[in-house]
mmCIF file of C-alpha atoms in Angstrom:
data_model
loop_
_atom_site.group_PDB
_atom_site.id
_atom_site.type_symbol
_atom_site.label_atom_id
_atom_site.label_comp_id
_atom_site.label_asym_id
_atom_site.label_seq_id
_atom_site.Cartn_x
_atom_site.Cartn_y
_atom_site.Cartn_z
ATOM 1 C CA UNK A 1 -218.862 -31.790 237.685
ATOM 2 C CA UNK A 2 -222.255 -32.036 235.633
ATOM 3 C CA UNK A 3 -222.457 -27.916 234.523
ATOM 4 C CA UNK A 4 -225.955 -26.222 234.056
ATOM 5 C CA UNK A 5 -227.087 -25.600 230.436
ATOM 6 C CA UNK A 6 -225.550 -21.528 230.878
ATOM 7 C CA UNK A 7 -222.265 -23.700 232.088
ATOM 8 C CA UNK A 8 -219.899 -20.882 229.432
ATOM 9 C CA UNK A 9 -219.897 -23.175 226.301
ATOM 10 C CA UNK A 10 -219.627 -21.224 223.558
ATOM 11 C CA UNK A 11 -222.483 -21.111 220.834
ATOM 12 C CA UNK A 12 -219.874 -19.224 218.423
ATOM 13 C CA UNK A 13 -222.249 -17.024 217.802
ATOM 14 C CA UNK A 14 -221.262 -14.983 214.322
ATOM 15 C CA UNK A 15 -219.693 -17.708 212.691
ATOM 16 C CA UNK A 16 -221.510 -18.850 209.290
ATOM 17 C CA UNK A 17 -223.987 -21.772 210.064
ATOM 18 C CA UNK A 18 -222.403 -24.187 207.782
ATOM 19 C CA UNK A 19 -219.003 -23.471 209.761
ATOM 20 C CA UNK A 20 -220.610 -24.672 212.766
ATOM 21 C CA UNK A 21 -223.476 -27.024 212.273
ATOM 22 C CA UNK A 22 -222.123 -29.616 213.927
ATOM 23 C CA UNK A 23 -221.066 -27.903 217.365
ATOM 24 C CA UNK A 24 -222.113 -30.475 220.006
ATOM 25 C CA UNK A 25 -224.999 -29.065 222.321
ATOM 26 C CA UNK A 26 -222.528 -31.091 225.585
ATOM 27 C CA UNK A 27 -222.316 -30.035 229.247
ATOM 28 C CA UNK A 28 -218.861 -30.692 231.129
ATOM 29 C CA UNK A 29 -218.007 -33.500 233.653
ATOM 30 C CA UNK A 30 -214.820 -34.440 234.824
ATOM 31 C CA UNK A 31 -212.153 -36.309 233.834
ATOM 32 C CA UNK A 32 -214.211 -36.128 230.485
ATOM 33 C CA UNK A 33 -216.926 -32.925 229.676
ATOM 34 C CA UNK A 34 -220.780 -33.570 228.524
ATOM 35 C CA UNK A 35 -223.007 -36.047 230.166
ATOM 36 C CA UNK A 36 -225.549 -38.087 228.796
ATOM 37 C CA UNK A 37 -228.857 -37.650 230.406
ATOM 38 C CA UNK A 38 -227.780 -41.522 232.221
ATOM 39 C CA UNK A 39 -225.265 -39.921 234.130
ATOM 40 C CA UNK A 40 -222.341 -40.496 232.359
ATOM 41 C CA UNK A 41 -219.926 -38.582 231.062
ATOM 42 C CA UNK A 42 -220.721 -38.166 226.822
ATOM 43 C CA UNK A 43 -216.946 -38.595 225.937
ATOM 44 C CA UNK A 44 -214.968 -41.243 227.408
ATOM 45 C CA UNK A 45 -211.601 -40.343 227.385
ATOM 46 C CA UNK A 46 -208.712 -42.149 226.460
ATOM 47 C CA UNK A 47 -204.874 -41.364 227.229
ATOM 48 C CA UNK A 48 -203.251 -38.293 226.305
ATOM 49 C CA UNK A 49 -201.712 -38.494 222.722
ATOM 50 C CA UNK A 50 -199.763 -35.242 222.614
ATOM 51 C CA UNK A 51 -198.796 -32.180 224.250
ATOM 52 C CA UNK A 52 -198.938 -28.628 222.077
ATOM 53 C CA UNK A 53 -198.796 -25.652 223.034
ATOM 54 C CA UNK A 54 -202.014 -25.099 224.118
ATOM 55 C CA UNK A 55 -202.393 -28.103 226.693
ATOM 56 C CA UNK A 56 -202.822 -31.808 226.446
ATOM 57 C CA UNK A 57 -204.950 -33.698 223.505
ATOM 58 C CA UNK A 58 -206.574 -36.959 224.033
ATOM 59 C CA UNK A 59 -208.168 -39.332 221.837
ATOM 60 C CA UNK A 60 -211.700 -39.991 223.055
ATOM 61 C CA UNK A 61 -214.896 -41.315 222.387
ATOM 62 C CA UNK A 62 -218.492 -39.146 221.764
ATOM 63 C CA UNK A 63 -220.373 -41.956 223.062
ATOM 64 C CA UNK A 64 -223.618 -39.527 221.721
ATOM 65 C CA UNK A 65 -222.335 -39.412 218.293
ATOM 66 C CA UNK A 66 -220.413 -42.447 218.276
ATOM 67 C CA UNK A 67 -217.662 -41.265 216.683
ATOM 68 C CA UNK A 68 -214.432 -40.480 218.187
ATOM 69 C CA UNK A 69 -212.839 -37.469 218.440
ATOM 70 C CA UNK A 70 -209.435 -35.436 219.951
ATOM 71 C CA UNK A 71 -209.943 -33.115 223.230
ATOM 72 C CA UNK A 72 -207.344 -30.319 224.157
ATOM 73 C CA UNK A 73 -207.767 -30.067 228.042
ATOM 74 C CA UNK A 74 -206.362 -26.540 228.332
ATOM 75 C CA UNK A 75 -204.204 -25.365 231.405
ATOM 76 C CA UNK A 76 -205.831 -23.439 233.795
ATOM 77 C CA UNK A 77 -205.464 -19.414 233.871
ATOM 78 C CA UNK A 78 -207.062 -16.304 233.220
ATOM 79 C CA UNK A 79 -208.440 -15.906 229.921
ATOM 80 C CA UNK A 80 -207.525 -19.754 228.476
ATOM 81 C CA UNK A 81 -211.406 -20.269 227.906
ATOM 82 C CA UNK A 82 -211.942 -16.864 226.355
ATOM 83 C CA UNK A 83 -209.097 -17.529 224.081
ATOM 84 C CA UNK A 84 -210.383 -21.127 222.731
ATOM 85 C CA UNK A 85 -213.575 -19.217 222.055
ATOM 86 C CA UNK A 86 -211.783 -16.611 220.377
ATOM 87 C CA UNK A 87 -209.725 -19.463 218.390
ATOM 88 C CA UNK A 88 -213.274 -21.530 217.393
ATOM 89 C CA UNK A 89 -214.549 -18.337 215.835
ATOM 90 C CA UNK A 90 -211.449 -17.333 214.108
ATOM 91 C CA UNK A 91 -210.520 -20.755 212.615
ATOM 92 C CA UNK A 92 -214.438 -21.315 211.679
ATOM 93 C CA UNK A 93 -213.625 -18.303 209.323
ATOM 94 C CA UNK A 94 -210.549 -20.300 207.595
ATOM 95 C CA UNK A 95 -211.623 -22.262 204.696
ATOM 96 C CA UNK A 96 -208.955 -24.600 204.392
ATOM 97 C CA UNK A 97 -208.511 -28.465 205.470
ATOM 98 C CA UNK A 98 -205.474 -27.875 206.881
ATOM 99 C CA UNK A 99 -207.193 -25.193 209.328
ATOM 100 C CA UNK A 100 -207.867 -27.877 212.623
ATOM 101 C CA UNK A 101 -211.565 -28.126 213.119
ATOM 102 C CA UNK A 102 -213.068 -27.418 216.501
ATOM 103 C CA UNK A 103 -216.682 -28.388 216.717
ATOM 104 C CA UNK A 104 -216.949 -27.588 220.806
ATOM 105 C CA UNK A 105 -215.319 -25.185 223.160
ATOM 106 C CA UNK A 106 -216.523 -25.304 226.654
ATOM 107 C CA UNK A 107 -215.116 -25.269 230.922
ATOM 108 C CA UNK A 108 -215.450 -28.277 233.501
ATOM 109 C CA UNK A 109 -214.132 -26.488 236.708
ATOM 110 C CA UNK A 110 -212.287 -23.712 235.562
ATOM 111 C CA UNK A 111 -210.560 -25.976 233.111
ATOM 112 C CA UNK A 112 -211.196 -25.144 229.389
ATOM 113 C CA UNK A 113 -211.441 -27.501 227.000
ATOM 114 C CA UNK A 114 -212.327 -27.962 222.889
ATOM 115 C CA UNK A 115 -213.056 -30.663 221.026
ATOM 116 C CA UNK A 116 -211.763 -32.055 217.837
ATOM 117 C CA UNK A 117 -213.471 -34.350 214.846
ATOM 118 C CA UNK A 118 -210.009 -35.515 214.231
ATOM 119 C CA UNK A 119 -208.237 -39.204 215.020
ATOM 120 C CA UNK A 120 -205.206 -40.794 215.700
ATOM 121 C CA UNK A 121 -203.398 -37.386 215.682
ATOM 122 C CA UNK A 122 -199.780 -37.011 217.050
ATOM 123 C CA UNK A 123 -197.260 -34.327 217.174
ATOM 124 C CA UNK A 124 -195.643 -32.684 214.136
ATOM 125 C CA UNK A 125 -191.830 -32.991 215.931
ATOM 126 C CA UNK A 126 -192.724 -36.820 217.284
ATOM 127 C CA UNK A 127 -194.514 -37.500 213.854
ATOM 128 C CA UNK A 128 -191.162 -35.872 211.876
ATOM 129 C CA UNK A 129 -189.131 -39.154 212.317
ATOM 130 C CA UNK A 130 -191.595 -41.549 210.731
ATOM 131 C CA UNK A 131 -191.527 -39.554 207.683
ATOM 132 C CA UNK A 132 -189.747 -39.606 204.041
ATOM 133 C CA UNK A 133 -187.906 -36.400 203.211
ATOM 134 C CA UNK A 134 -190.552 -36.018 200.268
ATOM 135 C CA UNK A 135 -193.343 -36.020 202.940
ATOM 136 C CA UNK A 136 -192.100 -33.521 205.035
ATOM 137 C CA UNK A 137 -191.594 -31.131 202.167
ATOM 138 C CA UNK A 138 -195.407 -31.842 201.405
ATOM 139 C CA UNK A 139 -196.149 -31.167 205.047
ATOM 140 C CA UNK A 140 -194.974 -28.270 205.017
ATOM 141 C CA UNK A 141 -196.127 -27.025 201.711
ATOM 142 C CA UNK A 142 -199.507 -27.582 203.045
ATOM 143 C CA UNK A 143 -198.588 -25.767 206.802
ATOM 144 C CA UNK A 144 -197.563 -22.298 204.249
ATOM 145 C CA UNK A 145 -200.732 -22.673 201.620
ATOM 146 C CA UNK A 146 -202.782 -23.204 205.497
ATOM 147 C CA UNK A 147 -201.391 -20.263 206.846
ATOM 148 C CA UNK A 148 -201.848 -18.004 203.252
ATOM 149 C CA UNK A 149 -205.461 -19.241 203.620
ATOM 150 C CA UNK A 150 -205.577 -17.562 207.126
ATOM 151 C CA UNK A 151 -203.663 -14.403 205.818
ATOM 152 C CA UNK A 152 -206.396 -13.831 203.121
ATOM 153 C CA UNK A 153 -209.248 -14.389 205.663
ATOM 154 C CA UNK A 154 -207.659 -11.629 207.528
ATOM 155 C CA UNK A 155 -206.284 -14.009 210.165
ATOM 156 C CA UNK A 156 -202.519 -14.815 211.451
ATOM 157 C CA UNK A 157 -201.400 -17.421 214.002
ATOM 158 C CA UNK A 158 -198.218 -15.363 215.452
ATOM 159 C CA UNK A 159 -196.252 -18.354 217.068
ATOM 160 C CA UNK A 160 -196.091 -20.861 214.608
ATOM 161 C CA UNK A 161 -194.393 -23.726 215.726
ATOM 162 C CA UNK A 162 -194.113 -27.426 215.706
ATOM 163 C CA UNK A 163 -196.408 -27.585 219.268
ATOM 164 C CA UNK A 164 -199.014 -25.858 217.052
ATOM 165 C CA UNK A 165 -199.190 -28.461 214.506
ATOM 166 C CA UNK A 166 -200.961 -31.866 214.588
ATOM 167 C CA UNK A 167 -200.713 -34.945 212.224
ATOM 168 C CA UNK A 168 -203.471 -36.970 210.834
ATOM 169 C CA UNK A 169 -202.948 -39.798 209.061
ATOM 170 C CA UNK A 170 -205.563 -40.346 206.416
ATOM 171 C CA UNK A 171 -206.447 -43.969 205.346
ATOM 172 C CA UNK A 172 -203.613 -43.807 202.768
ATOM 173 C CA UNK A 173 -201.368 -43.287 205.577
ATOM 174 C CA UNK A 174 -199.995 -40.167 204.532
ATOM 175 C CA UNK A 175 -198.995 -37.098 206.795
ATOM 176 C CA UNK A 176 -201.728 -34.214 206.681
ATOM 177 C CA UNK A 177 -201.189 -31.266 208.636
ATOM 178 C CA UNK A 178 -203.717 -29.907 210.870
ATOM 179 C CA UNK A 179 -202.849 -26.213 212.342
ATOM 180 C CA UNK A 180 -203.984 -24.827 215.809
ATOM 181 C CA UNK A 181 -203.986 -21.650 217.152
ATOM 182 C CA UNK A 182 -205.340 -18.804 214.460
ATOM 183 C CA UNK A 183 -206.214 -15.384 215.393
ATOM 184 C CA UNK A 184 -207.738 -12.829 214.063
ATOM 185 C CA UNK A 185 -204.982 -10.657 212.153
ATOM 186 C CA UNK A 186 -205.093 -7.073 213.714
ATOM 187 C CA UNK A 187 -202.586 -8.058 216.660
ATOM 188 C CA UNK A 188 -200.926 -10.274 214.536
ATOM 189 C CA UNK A 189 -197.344 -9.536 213.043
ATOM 190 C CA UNK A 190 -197.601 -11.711 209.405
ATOM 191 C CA UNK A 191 -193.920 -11.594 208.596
ATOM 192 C CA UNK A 192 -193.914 -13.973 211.992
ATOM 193 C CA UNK A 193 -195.919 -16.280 210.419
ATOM 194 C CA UNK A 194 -193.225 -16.260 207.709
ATOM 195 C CA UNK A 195 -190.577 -16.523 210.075
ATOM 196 C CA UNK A 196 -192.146 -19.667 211.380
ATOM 197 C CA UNK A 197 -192.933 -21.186 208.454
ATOM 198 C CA UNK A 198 -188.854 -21.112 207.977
ATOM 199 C CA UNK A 199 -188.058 -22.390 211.219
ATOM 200 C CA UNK A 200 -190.256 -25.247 210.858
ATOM 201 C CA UNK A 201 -188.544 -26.049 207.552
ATOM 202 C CA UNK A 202 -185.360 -26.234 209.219
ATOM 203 C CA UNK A 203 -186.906 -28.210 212.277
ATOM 204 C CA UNK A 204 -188.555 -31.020 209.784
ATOM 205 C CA UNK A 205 -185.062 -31.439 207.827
ATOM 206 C CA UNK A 206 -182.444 -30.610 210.899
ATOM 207 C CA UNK A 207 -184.352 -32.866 213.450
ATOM 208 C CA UNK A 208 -184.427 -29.825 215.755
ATOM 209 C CA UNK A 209 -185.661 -26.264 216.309
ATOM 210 C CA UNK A 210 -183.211 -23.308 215.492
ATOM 211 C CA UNK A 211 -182.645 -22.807 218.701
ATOM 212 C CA UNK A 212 -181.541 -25.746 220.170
ATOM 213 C CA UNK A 213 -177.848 -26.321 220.379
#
């Protein structure tokens, strides 16, 4: 499902150059967007590491680059692809390594799709269990001073949750934090962001949400 070059990537057009100099110029294919001018597809995609709230992430390969890199395959709807676009712009804005980096947002028949410079990635609630009590307090130190970062951009995320946090293991092996899911701040309730911020501190030290009985 090669796409034509006007295939609705988007050039994130607006965002400061430096925030986006290394957006991929990648048409979509299935099961894995972009070909190479061979024929096949630029990423070759591996098996799906976790699920957030946005849709599934895999670990693949930029066989152009040759690097490798996360994809979220969204789900299919209305408006999914003009709400990663709206995401890419937003979280360009953040200035924060916490903020998750998205360096391609783009649609392989009708399903939207972004990609991530970011490895061996895995959910905050699977990731919870592996870690000392002293990490997940610096987790989630480094979720708040990610979302305050947002705030003074004049951003907001809205439904913070576990399913809209990833964890990256750096080559020291500890836990970094890497948020999805920023908006801009108009729509956006921030005392929600505070609210979440608490119920992930329970979630990290209770083993489960609020919620859940």
């Amino acid at each position: 499902l090669a796409g034509p070059a006007d295939d609705g990537r988007d050039d994130l057009s607006g965002v400061p150059d430096e925030a986006v100099a290394a957006t991929l110029d990648a048409r979509a294919a299935p099961p894995a967007p972009g070909p190479l001018d061979d024929g096949r597809p630029r990423y070759q995609l591996g098996p799906r590491l976790v699920t957030t709230a946005g849709g599934a992430i895999h670990g693949a390969h930029d066989r152009r680059l040759g690097c490798d890199v996360a994809i979220l395959l969204a789900e299919p709807g209305p408006g999914v692809l003009a709400g990663l676009r709206e995401q890419a712009r937003v979280q360009a804005r953040i200035d924060h390594p916490g903020v998750c980096p998205i360096r391609e947002v783009g649609e392989a028949d009708g399903r939207a799709y972004l990609v991530m410079p970011v490895v061996g990635v895995d959910a905050l609630a699977r990731a919870a269990g592996a870690m000392s009590l002293e990490e997940k307090v610096r987790v989630l130190r480094d979720i708040a001073a990610t979302v305050h970062a947002a705030h003074a951009a004049g951003c907001g995320h809205g439904a913070l949750a576990a399913a809209s946090v990833l964890i990256e293991r750096g080559d020291d092996g500890a836990p970094a934090p890497r948020v999805l899911g920023f908006h801009l701040a108009a729509p956006v309730d921030r005392r929600a962001d505070v609210r979440g911020l608490g119920a992930l501190l329970y979630e990290l030290c209770a083993g489960r949400p609020p919620s859940a009985r």
